[in-house]
Amino acid sequence: MAPRLKYWGWGYEGHGLAAEERDTLLRTLAEEFGICGSGDARVPPLDGISLQAPRLNPPGSLKSICTQEPYERILHSFGQSQPDSIRIFASDFAHAPDVIAYPRDEADIGSLLEWAGAAGASLVPYGGGSSVVGGVTPDIGHGFSGTVTLDMSRMNRVLEVDPVSRAALIQGGARGPELEGGLKPHGMTLRHFPQSFQHSTLGGWIATRSGGHFATLYTHIDDLVENISLITPAGKMESRRLPGSGAGPSPDRLVMGSEGTLGIITEAWVRLQGRVAFKATAGFRFPGFLGAAGAVRAIAQAGLFPANVRIVDGVELAVNGAGDGSFTLLVVSFESADHPVVAWMDRAEECARDHGGVPDVDWRAHPDAHLKGAVGAWRDAFIKMPYARENLTPRGIISDTFESAITWDRFESFYHAVKGATRQAIREATGKEGAVSVRFSHAYPDGPAPYFAFHCGADPRSMLEQWRDIKRAVSDAVIDNGGTITHHHAIGRDHQPWYEKQRPPLFGDVLARAKGHLDPKGILNPGVLLAGRHHASTD
Amino acid sequence: MAPRLKYWGWGYEGHGLAAEERDTLLRTLAEEFGICGSGDARVPPLDGISLQAPRLNPPGSLKSICTQEPYERILHSFGQSQPDSIRIFASDFAHAPDVIAYPRDEADIGSLLEWAGAAGASLVPYGGGSSVVGGVTPDIGHGFSGTVTLDMSRMNRVLEVDPVSRAALIQGGARGPELEGGLKPHGMTLRHFPQSFQHSTLGGWIATRSGGHFATLYTHIDDLVENISLITPAGKMESRRLPGSGAGPSPDRLVMGSEGTLGIITEAWVRLQGRVAFKATAGFRFPGFLGAAGAVRAIAQAGLFPANVRIVDGVELAVNGAGDGSFTLLVVSFESADHPVVAWMDRAEECARDHGGVPDVDWRAHPDAHLKGAVGAWRDAFIKMPYARENLTPRGIISDTFESAITWDRFESFYHAVKGATRQAIREATGKEGAVSVRFSHAYPDGPAPYFAFHCGADPRSMLEQWRDIKRAVSDAVIDNGGTITHHHAIGRDHQPWYEKQRPPLFGDVLARAKGHLDPKGILNPGVLLAGRHHASTD
């Protein structure tokens, strides 16, 4: 029997931090940062969760692809955000979807959209359920008869591989491992590895403009997409499969980032790579974050396009047991299916040393340098990070992340302002100091994508409010200091108020008109991207 | 006194092919391809062109930035397309704009939009006037009181340079040389060099998704844009300046490719490069085009990102005096502001040799290889190409180009089908054989951007109809064989019917709704992108 997904956190039942890893994390937070959890970590038992009776029942023709089973409704009640986790451990499932539908094909999706529209229900598209911004959490507001969550997991196949163009047609519901598993026999790979890779889907990546493996160049899934098929309440919208075009505004770029508000991404042609044959990874230690940032800028502006060029500050290394807090780590790696990457890494090393970097492991002597030293230790921790929260929320410890992008000229002031605002928000919300760390997830010639993480002790009785106060303050700081409210986590419901501040108002109007045409009853993912219910009659 | 722009062709008065260059071209067409011109090349004299009296008069407040002078109205009557040229030499200026406006700032543009809207006039945005697809030709159809052409040439400054992020804020009306001239003192360059560079503008590049210098990676201007300011009849739309973002669908991607139908691009932050310090160019000869295409595919898929990787077939080399028709030429170049590019070129050379390429000039021995051999000869011809038409149209020789992009798996059949359809269309339209040539302008890992050129003798009395017949047939062939109707020439008025076939119908609806909101009276560039007049009340 396949393992079942946890309804209270990341991954499958039985998977998670080992007891020793958990204890190390709790001890580090307590001893290094004074952040102490309390209570135990009891998961709310399935049969103790009260759900309201389903407000909707699928018609006979759709019964075979729908379920109202409690585990399914509970599983689909939340994504993977901090507020989601707080509400799960508080057994708050008031907004559970009424019906979970598992379409097998585009015709099923068309029927489900039609039924939901006629029934006055909202419809929430659901890929892997890994949203950290409330993108799949059906807090749909008033005005709907209920919620249908449309789970794409049955539409998970690699349909066609084109080895000549290095591209594949893949269904929107394919999760990372399914997608790569389907490509492997062809010697191909998409190499789009967001941290959520195990439990996120191609359709979800496209809908949210996911940020993947590559720290430079092909950072977002956007650039890996040749075309998209979208099923909307108004019909199917399928763009032409092309390597490039200059014919009018790109239809795909309207779908990318639409987060399930305009339609369901059923399949897409995506660009592939050959499997990596040459690789080099190096780590460099810097006394401070800003020095390391200078090295990243030099490398990003050199036109070398490393697969990885990330920096992790001392706090984040310490939280994850990969450093003692005394240094910032720069990880650089190059990879190629075609040629040795020595000349590339030689130049990147020069950039790192020019800015005061000291090698962590000698990349020339150790082809497996990515597994060694601080680099290897942080890499291990990175993969396990999503499992931490189920151990922290129930103990009253908030652990959350947010990310942005900003041009280099404004980065230093942005860094100080946002880090300072985060520390202060934690103090004001909780009355205690927290741990605030920074890394770069991606880097562009004109600016980095800084990624912030924070931990703090909270009052278990008002944890959600404390989180909201902190979230509001850090989001204000990001927007007020010129950043984007998200580089790759998406908008969802949690970022919606700040997205309104970021996007030009006229573009918001255009988006509402697009939605009004494609989703005239406004049933798709209400509350995401657009604040209220938008349809033709509101224009 | 500054030289005046020609109203009958490319560039400034007094600039063009030398008599010897012109004679060589005519002799080559006649002797090699049997394409013989007739008649002389008399330019219609300015005072012999009859214009209807202006149907519009600017209000007093706008008089100082407007003109109705005949030369100005004649100059702004056409772009640089083949049908434009035919109509110019036939002295057909029936659709000349009534008023040419030269705004100095965004406030002027707002006033002009307001006046045009109130006066029931159409407004045609005009950058450098280099459109080859009728994008600035005011064939606006019925329903307007006249046409105001809005010439951006006074808004041509580099406003701000950010050397840290390598970016600059530049006005939309800056032509290539003005823009690069403003960046040079800062040691920076945009390095976006479309063939039209001398007479096209940043705003025009963004509005039409221009294809530039770089044959791989940063092919379109799209990727070089950090933000855009757009003045629409509904107000200003300004996106946030960012190195990257995942916050909803990109507002900039709606403006890119909008071709003056949604608003006027007044300024944009764009991404710069350091000035090139290292460069290598190599040329390779191949017996046939498809073998050379295989080398391009290998190089494009190797992850080397050459600045240039173009192939030119024997016919195009012969037409331009750069070859005897017996070989296809591959030009590869790498450039960097940061590091030697030897390792990159070494690998590209291996790819070329693997596919049967024979060096044209030894790039290791000749750092100036881009100026030598067939590579240098074709490069010279490339720069002068736009000047050829004023010598051909009046002699009854059609010379035109069209371009597309297609994935590699379909390229070979596309190549044969489109080339064959072009030859056949020429035969059917003119009763004679023409010369049809192919090159690649850009190359992606998943497919090339093939660029077709053709020459043929036409009947001077029905040249426009003959051109239309050929254009219709080749455009059908491009669309029917899976390509895009344009990779970087844009849609304008000439490609509009095929753009309708290419874009998903629902996306066309969305675009019409976007226009309905931003340009509710439908005054901006009517007939471009959207077939008819679209405004809110038609939805």
PDB file of N, CA, C and O in Angstrom, chain A residues 2-49:
ATOM      1  N   ALA A   2       0.499   2.215  -0.813  1.00  0.00           N
ATOM      2  CA  ALA A   2       1.253   3.472  -0.877  1.00  0.00           C
ATOM      3  C   ALA A   2       1.111   4.204   0.457  1.00  0.00           C
ATOM      4  O   ALA A   2       0.052   4.153   1.090  1.00  0.00           O
ATOM      5  N   PRO A   3       2.177   4.864   0.910  1.00  0.00           N
ATOM      6  CA  PRO A   3       2.058   5.629   2.153  1.00  0.00           C
ATOM      7  C   PRO A   3       1.072   6.771   1.969  1.00  0.00           C
ATOM      8  O   PRO A   3       0.885   7.271   0.871  1.00  0.00           O
ATOM      9  N   ARG A   4       0.440   7.160   3.041  1.00  0.00           N
ATOM     10  CA  ARG A   4      -0.568   8.216   2.987  1.00  0.00           C
ATOM     11  C   ARG A   4       0.078   9.561   3.314  1.00  0.00           C
ATOM     12  O   ARG A   4       0.992   9.636   4.137  1.00  0.00           O
ATOM     13  N   LEU A   5      -0.395  10.609   2.679  1.00  0.00           N
ATOM     14  CA  LEU A   5       0.143  11.941   2.979  1.00  0.00           C
ATOM     15  C   LEU A   5      -0.338  12.400   4.349  1.00  0.00           C
ATOM     16  O   LEU A   5      -1.492  12.165   4.723  1.00  0.00           O
ATOM     17  N   LYS A   6       0.546  13.045   5.069  1.00  0.00           N
ATOM     18  CA  LYS A   6       0.165  13.636   6.359  1.00  0.00           C
ATOM     19  C   LYS A   6      -0.833  14.760   6.148  1.00  0.00           C
ATOM     20  O   LYS A   6      -0.658  15.567   5.241  1.00  0.00           O
ATOM     21  N   TYR A   7      -1.811  14.859   6.991  1.00  0.00           N
ATOM     22  CA  TYR A   7      -2.711  16.012   6.907  1.00  0.00           C
ATOM     23  C   TYR A   7      -2.236  17.143   7.822  1.00  0.00           C
ATOM     24  O   TYR A   7      -2.826  18.212   7.841  1.00  0.00           O
ATOM     25  N   TRP A   8      -1.175  16.913   8.573  1.00  0.00           N
ATOM     26  CA  TRP A   8      -0.697  17.931   9.537  1.00  0.00           C
ATOM     27  C   TRP A   8       0.678  18.510   9.202  1.00  0.00           C
ATOM     28  O   TRP A   8       1.215  19.300   9.956  1.00  0.00           O
ATOM     29  N   GLY A   9       1.229  18.100   8.052  1.00  0.00           N
ATOM     30  CA  GLY A   9       2.560  18.635   7.751  1.00  0.00           C
ATOM     31  C   GLY A   9       3.115  18.049   6.477  1.00  0.00           C
ATOM     32  O   GLY A   9       2.377  17.526   5.645  1.00  0.00           O
ATOM     33  N   TRP A  10       4.421  18.142   6.353  1.00  0.00           N
ATOM     34  CA  TRP A  10       5.091  17.841   5.101  1.00  0.00           C
ATOM     35  C   TRP A  10       5.264  16.345   4.868  1.00  0.00           C
ATOM     36  O   TRP A  10       5.696  15.626   5.753  1.00  0.00           O
ATOM     37  N   GLY A  11       4.912  15.872   3.676  1.00  0.00           N
ATOM     38  CA  GLY A  11       5.302  14.539   3.240  1.00  0.00           C
ATOM     39  C   GLY A  11       4.393  13.409   3.690  1.00  0.00           C
ATOM     40  O   GLY A  11       3.258  13.632   4.131  1.00  0.00           O
ATOM     41  N   TYR A  12       4.917  12.206   3.566  1.00  0.00           N
ATOM     42  CA  TYR A  12       4.152  11.007   3.872  1.00  0.00           C
ATOM     43  C   TYR A  12       4.205  10.672   5.359  1.00  0.00           C
ATOM     44  O   TYR A  12       5.178  10.990   6.044  1.00  0.00           O
ATOM     45  N   GLU A  13       3.184  10.001   5.821  1.00  0.00           N
ATOM     46  CA  GLU A  13       3.188   9.488   7.184  1.00  0.00           C
ATOM     47  C   GLU A  13       4.424   8.613   7.367  1.00  0.00           C
ATOM     48  O   GLU A  13       4.767   7.816   6.483  1.00  0.00           O
ATOM     49  N   GLY A  14       5.060   8.768   8.493  1.00  0.00           N
ATOM     50  CA  GLY A  14       6.254   7.959   8.756  1.00  0.00           C
ATOM     51  C   GLY A  14       7.538   8.624   8.294  1.00  0.00           C
ATOM     52  O   GLY A  14       8.628   8.204   8.671  1.00  0.00           O
ATOM     53  N   HIS A  15       7.421   9.664   7.459  1.00  0.00           N
ATOM     54  CA  HIS A  15       8.610  10.415   7.039  1.00  0.00           C
ATOM     55  C   HIS A  15       8.733  11.675   7.889  1.00  0.00           C
ATOM     56  O   HIS A  15       7.729  12.293   8.219  1.00  0.00           O
ATOM     57  N   GLY A  16       9.932  12.051   8.197  1.00  0.00           N
ATOM     58  CA  GLY A  16      10.120  13.285   8.957  1.00  0.00           C
ATOM     59  C   GLY A  16      11.498  13.311   9.573  1.00  0.00           C
ATOM     60  O   GLY A  16      12.359  12.506   9.207  1.00  0.00           O
ATOM     61  N   LEU A  17      11.708  14.251  10.470  1.00  0.00           N
ATOM     62  CA  LEU A  17      12.995  14.295  11.155  1.00  0.00           C
ATOM     63  C   LEU A  17      13.109  13.080  12.076  1.00  0.00           C
ATOM     64  O   LEU A  17      12.123  12.682  12.717  1.00  0.00           O
ATOM     65  N   ALA A  18      14.300  12.523  12.144  1.00  0.00           N
ATOM     66  CA  ALA A  18      14.557  11.498  13.154  1.00  0.00           C
ATOM     67  C   ALA A  18      14.521  12.177  14.524  1.00  0.00           C
ATOM     68  O   ALA A  18      14.720  13.395  14.628  1.00  0.00           O
ATOM     69  N   ALA A  19      14.262  11.387  15.559  1.00  0.00           N
ATOM     70  CA  ALA A  19      14.161  11.949  16.913  1.00  0.00           C
ATOM     71  C   ALA A  19      15.415  12.748  17.265  1.00  0.00           C
ATOM     72  O   ALA A  19      15.347  13.832  17.861  1.00  0.00           O
ATOM     73  N   GLU A  20      16.550  12.250  16.831  1.00  0.00           N
ATOM     74  CA  GLU A  20      17.813  12.923  17.162  1.00  0.00           C
ATOM     75  C   GLU A  20      17.910  14.265  16.435  1.00  0.00           C
ATOM     76  O   GLU A  20      18.348  15.257  17.022  1.00  0.00           O
ATOM     77  N   GLU A  21      17.490  14.271  15.168  1.00  0.00           N
ATOM     78  CA  GLU A  21      17.518  15.528  14.405  1.00  0.00           C
ATOM     79  C   GLU A  21      16.590  16.555  15.042  1.00  0.00           C
ATOM     80  O   GLU A  21      16.921  17.744  15.158  1.00  0.00           O
ATOM     81  N   ARG A  22      15.421  16.096  15.429  1.00  0.00           N
ATOM     82  CA  ARG A  22      14.452  16.988  16.075  1.00  0.00           C
ATOM     83  C   ARG A  22      15.031  17.557  17.374  1.00  0.00           C
ATOM     84  O   ARG A  22      14.968  18.756  17.625  1.00  0.00           O
ATOM     85  N   ASP A  23      15.620  16.672  18.177  1.00  0.00           N
ATOM     86  CA  ASP A  23      16.163  17.126  19.457  1.00  0.00           C
ATOM     87  C   ASP A  23      17.306  18.111  19.253  1.00  0.00           C
ATOM     88  O   ASP A  23      17.432  19.091  19.987  1.00  0.00           O
ATOM     89  N   THR A  24      18.126  17.863  18.232  1.00  0.00           N
ATOM     90  CA  THR A  24      19.226  18.786  17.935  1.00  0.00           C
ATOM     91  C   THR A  24      18.681  20.157  17.569  1.00  0.00           C
ATOM     92  O   THR A  24      19.164  21.188  18.045  1.00  0.00           O
ATOM     93  N   LEU A  25      17.644  20.159  16.738  1.00  0.00           N
ATOM     94  CA  LEU A  25      17.037  21.425  16.323  1.00  0.00           C
ATOM     95  C   LEU A  25      16.492  22.182  17.525  1.00  0.00           C
ATOM     96  O   LEU A  25      16.762  23.377  17.717  1.00  0.00           O
ATOM     97  N   LEU A  26      15.726  21.483  18.383  1.00  0.00           N
ATOM     98  CA  LEU A  26      15.131  22.143  19.549  1.00  0.00           C
ATOM     99  C   LEU A  26      16.215  22.641  20.492  1.00  0.00           C
ATOM    100  O   LEU A  26      16.129  23.746  21.034  1.00  0.00           O
ATOM    101  N   ARG A  27      17.261  21.829  20.648  1.00  0.00           N
ATOM    102  CA  ARG A  27      18.348  22.222  21.559  1.00  0.00           C
ATOM    103  C   ARG A  27      19.082  23.451  21.000  1.00  0.00           C
ATOM    104  O   ARG A  27      19.398  24.387  21.722  1.00  0.00           O
ATOM    105  N   THR A  28      19.341  23.431  19.668  1.00  0.00           N
ATOM    106  CA  THR A  28      20.039  24.570  19.065  1.00  0.00           C
ATOM    107  C   THR A  28      19.232  25.847  19.238  1.00  0.00           C
ATOM    108  O   THR A  28      19.769  26.893  19.622  1.00  0.00           O
ATOM    109  N   LEU A  29      17.923  25.765  18.969  1.00  0.00           N
ATOM    110  CA  LEU A  29      17.079  26.961  19.110  1.00  0.00           C
ATOM    111  C   LEU A  29      17.106  27.459  20.550  1.00  0.00           C
ATOM    112  O   LEU A  29      17.178  28.671  20.794  1.00  0.00           O
ATOM    113  N   ALA A  30      17.067  26.540  21.477  1.00  0.00           N
ATOM    114  CA  ALA A  30      17.040  26.930  22.890  1.00  0.00           C
ATOM    115  C   ALA A  30      18.392  27.481  23.336  1.00  0.00           C
ATOM    116  O   ALA A  30      18.482  28.564  23.910  1.00  0.00           O
ATOM    117  N   GLU A  31      19.445  26.733  23.029  1.00  0.00           N
ATOM    118  CA  GLU A  31      20.749  27.097  23.583  1.00  0.00           C
ATOM    119  C   GLU A  31      21.400  28.257  22.843  1.00  0.00           C
ATOM    120  O   GLU A  31      22.025  29.112  23.460  1.00  0.00           O
ATOM    121  N   GLU A  32      21.262  28.267  21.532  1.00  0.00           N
ATOM    122  CA  GLU A  32      21.941  29.313  20.757  1.00  0.00           C
ATOM    123  C   GLU A  32      21.118  30.588  20.682  1.00  0.00           C
ATOM    124  O   GLU A  32      21.663  31.672  20.558  1.00  0.00           O
ATOM    125  N   PHE A  33      19.779  30.441  20.687  1.00  0.00           N
ATOM    126  CA  PHE A  33      18.943  31.607  20.416  1.00  0.00           C
ATOM    127  C   PHE A  33      17.907  31.886  21.513  1.00  0.00           C
ATOM    128  O   PHE A  33      17.122  32.828  21.391  1.00  0.00           O
ATOM    129  N   GLY A  34      17.884  31.051  22.533  1.00  0.00           N
ATOM    130  CA  GLY A  34      16.936  31.277  23.625  1.00  0.00           C
ATOM    131  C   GLY A  34      15.488  31.081  23.229  1.00  0.00           C
ATOM    132  O   GLY A  34      14.583  31.626  23.859  1.00  0.00           O
ATOM    133  N   ILE A  35      15.270  30.313  22.172  1.00  0.00           N
ATOM    134  CA  ILE A  35      13.894  30.081  21.716  1.00  0.00           C
ATOM    135  C   ILE A  35      13.454  28.708  22.235  1.00  0.00           C
ATOM    136  O   ILE A  35      13.935  27.678  21.763  1.00  0.00           O
ATOM    137  N   CYS A  36      12.563  28.726  23.209  1.00  0.00           N
ATOM    138  CA  CYS A  36      12.208  27.480  23.868  1.00  0.00           C
ATOM    139  C   CYS A  36      10.762  27.119  23.575  1.00  0.00           C
ATOM    140  O   CYS A  36       9.859  27.931  23.790  1.00  0.00           O
ATOM    141  N   GLY A  37      10.573  25.917  23.131  1.00  0.00           N
ATOM    142  CA  GLY A  37       9.221  25.439  22.900  1.00  0.00           C
ATOM    143  C   GLY A  37       8.637  24.885  24.180  1.00  0.00           C
ATOM    144  O   GLY A  37       9.344  24.610  25.138  1.00  0.00           O
ATOM    145  N   SER A  38       7.336  24.717  24.185  1.00  0.00           N
ATOM    146  CA  SER A  38       6.679  24.124  25.345  1.00  0.00           C
ATOM    147  C   SER A  38       5.616  23.172  24.837  1.00  0.00           C
ATOM    148  O   SER A  38       5.199  23.249  23.688  1.00  0.00           O
ATOM    149  N   GLY A  39       5.192  22.317  25.708  1.00  0.00           N
ATOM    150  CA  GLY A  39       4.142  21.382  25.324  1.00  0.00           C
ATOM    151  C   GLY A  39       4.711  20.249  24.498  1.00  0.00           C
ATOM    152  O   GLY A  39       5.901  20.210  24.186  1.00  0.00           O
ATOM    153  N   ASP A  40       3.855  19.317  24.134  1.00  0.00           N
ATOM    154  CA  ASP A  40       4.312  18.234  23.284  1.00  0.00           C
ATOM    155  C   ASP A  40       3.800  18.468  21.867  1.00  0.00           C
ATOM    156  O   ASP A  40       3.227  19.513  21.581  1.00  0.00           O
ATOM    157  N   ALA A  41       4.000  17.488  20.996  1.00  0.00           N
ATOM    158  CA  ALA A  41       3.693  17.704  19.582  1.00  0.00           C
ATOM    159  C   ALA A  41       2.632  16.724  19.128  1.00  0.00           C
ATOM    160  O   ALA A  41       2.770  16.045  18.126  1.00  0.00           O
ATOM    161  N   ARG A  42       1.544  16.661  19.882  1.00  0.00           N
ATOM    162  CA  ARG A  42       0.498  15.691  19.557  1.00  0.00           C
ATOM    163  C   ARG A  42      -0.243  16.126  18.291  1.00  0.00           C
ATOM    164  O   ARG A  42      -0.728  17.261  18.202  1.00  0.00           O
ATOM    165  N   VAL A  43      -0.342  15.224  17.364  1.00  0.00           N
ATOM    166  CA  VAL A  43      -1.090  15.489  16.139  1.00  0.00           C
ATOM    167  C   VAL A  43      -2.576  15.345  16.439  1.00  0.00           C
ATOM    168  O   VAL A  43      -2.976  14.388  17.101  1.00  0.00           O
ATOM    169  N   PRO A  44      -3.416  16.300  16.008  1.00  0.00           N
ATOM    170  CA  PRO A  44      -4.856  16.141  16.244  1.00  0.00           C
ATOM    171  C   PRO A  44      -5.341  14.852  15.578  1.00  0.00           C
ATOM    172  O   PRO A  44      -5.148  14.667  14.382  1.00  0.00           O
ATOM    173  N   PRO A  45      -5.935  13.957  16.350  1.00  0.00           N
ATOM    174  CA  PRO A  45      -6.340  12.678  15.757  1.00  0.00           C
ATOM    175  C   PRO A  45      -7.459  12.892  14.734  1.00  0.00           C
ATOM    176  O   PRO A  45      -8.328  13.745  14.923  1.00  0.00           O
ATOM    177  N   LEU A  46      -7.386  12.114  13.693  1.00  0.00           N
ATOM    178  CA  LEU A  46      -8.318  12.252  12.575  1.00  0.00           C
ATOM    179  C   LEU A  46      -9.766  12.228  13.045  1.00  0.00           C
ATOM    180  O   LEU A  46     -10.585  13.062  12.638  1.00  0.00           O
ATOM    181  N   ASP A  47     -10.072  11.289  13.925  1.00  0.00           N
ATOM    182  CA  ASP A  47     -11.480  11.155  14.324  1.00  0.00           C
ATOM    183  C   ASP A  47     -11.889  12.185  15.373  1.00  0.00           C
ATOM    184  O   ASP A  47     -13.048  12.241  15.768  1.00  0.00           O
ATOM    185  N   GLY A  48     -10.942  13.000  15.792  1.00  0.00           N
ATOM    186  CA  GLY A  48     -11.298  14.078  16.716  1.00  0.00           C
ATOM    187  C   GLY A  48     -11.558  15.392  16.015  1.00  0.00           C
ATOM    188  O   GLY A  48     -11.938  16.384  16.628  1.00  0.00           O
ATOM    189  N   ILE A  49     -11.321  15.424  14.710  1.00  0.00           N
ATOM    190  CA  ILE A  49     -11.525  16.666  13.956  1.00  0.00           C
ATOM    191  C   ILE A  49     -12.983  16.753  13.527  1.00  0.00           C
ATOM    192  O   ILE A  49     -13.499  15.844  12.873  1.00  0.00           O
TER     193      ILE A  49
END
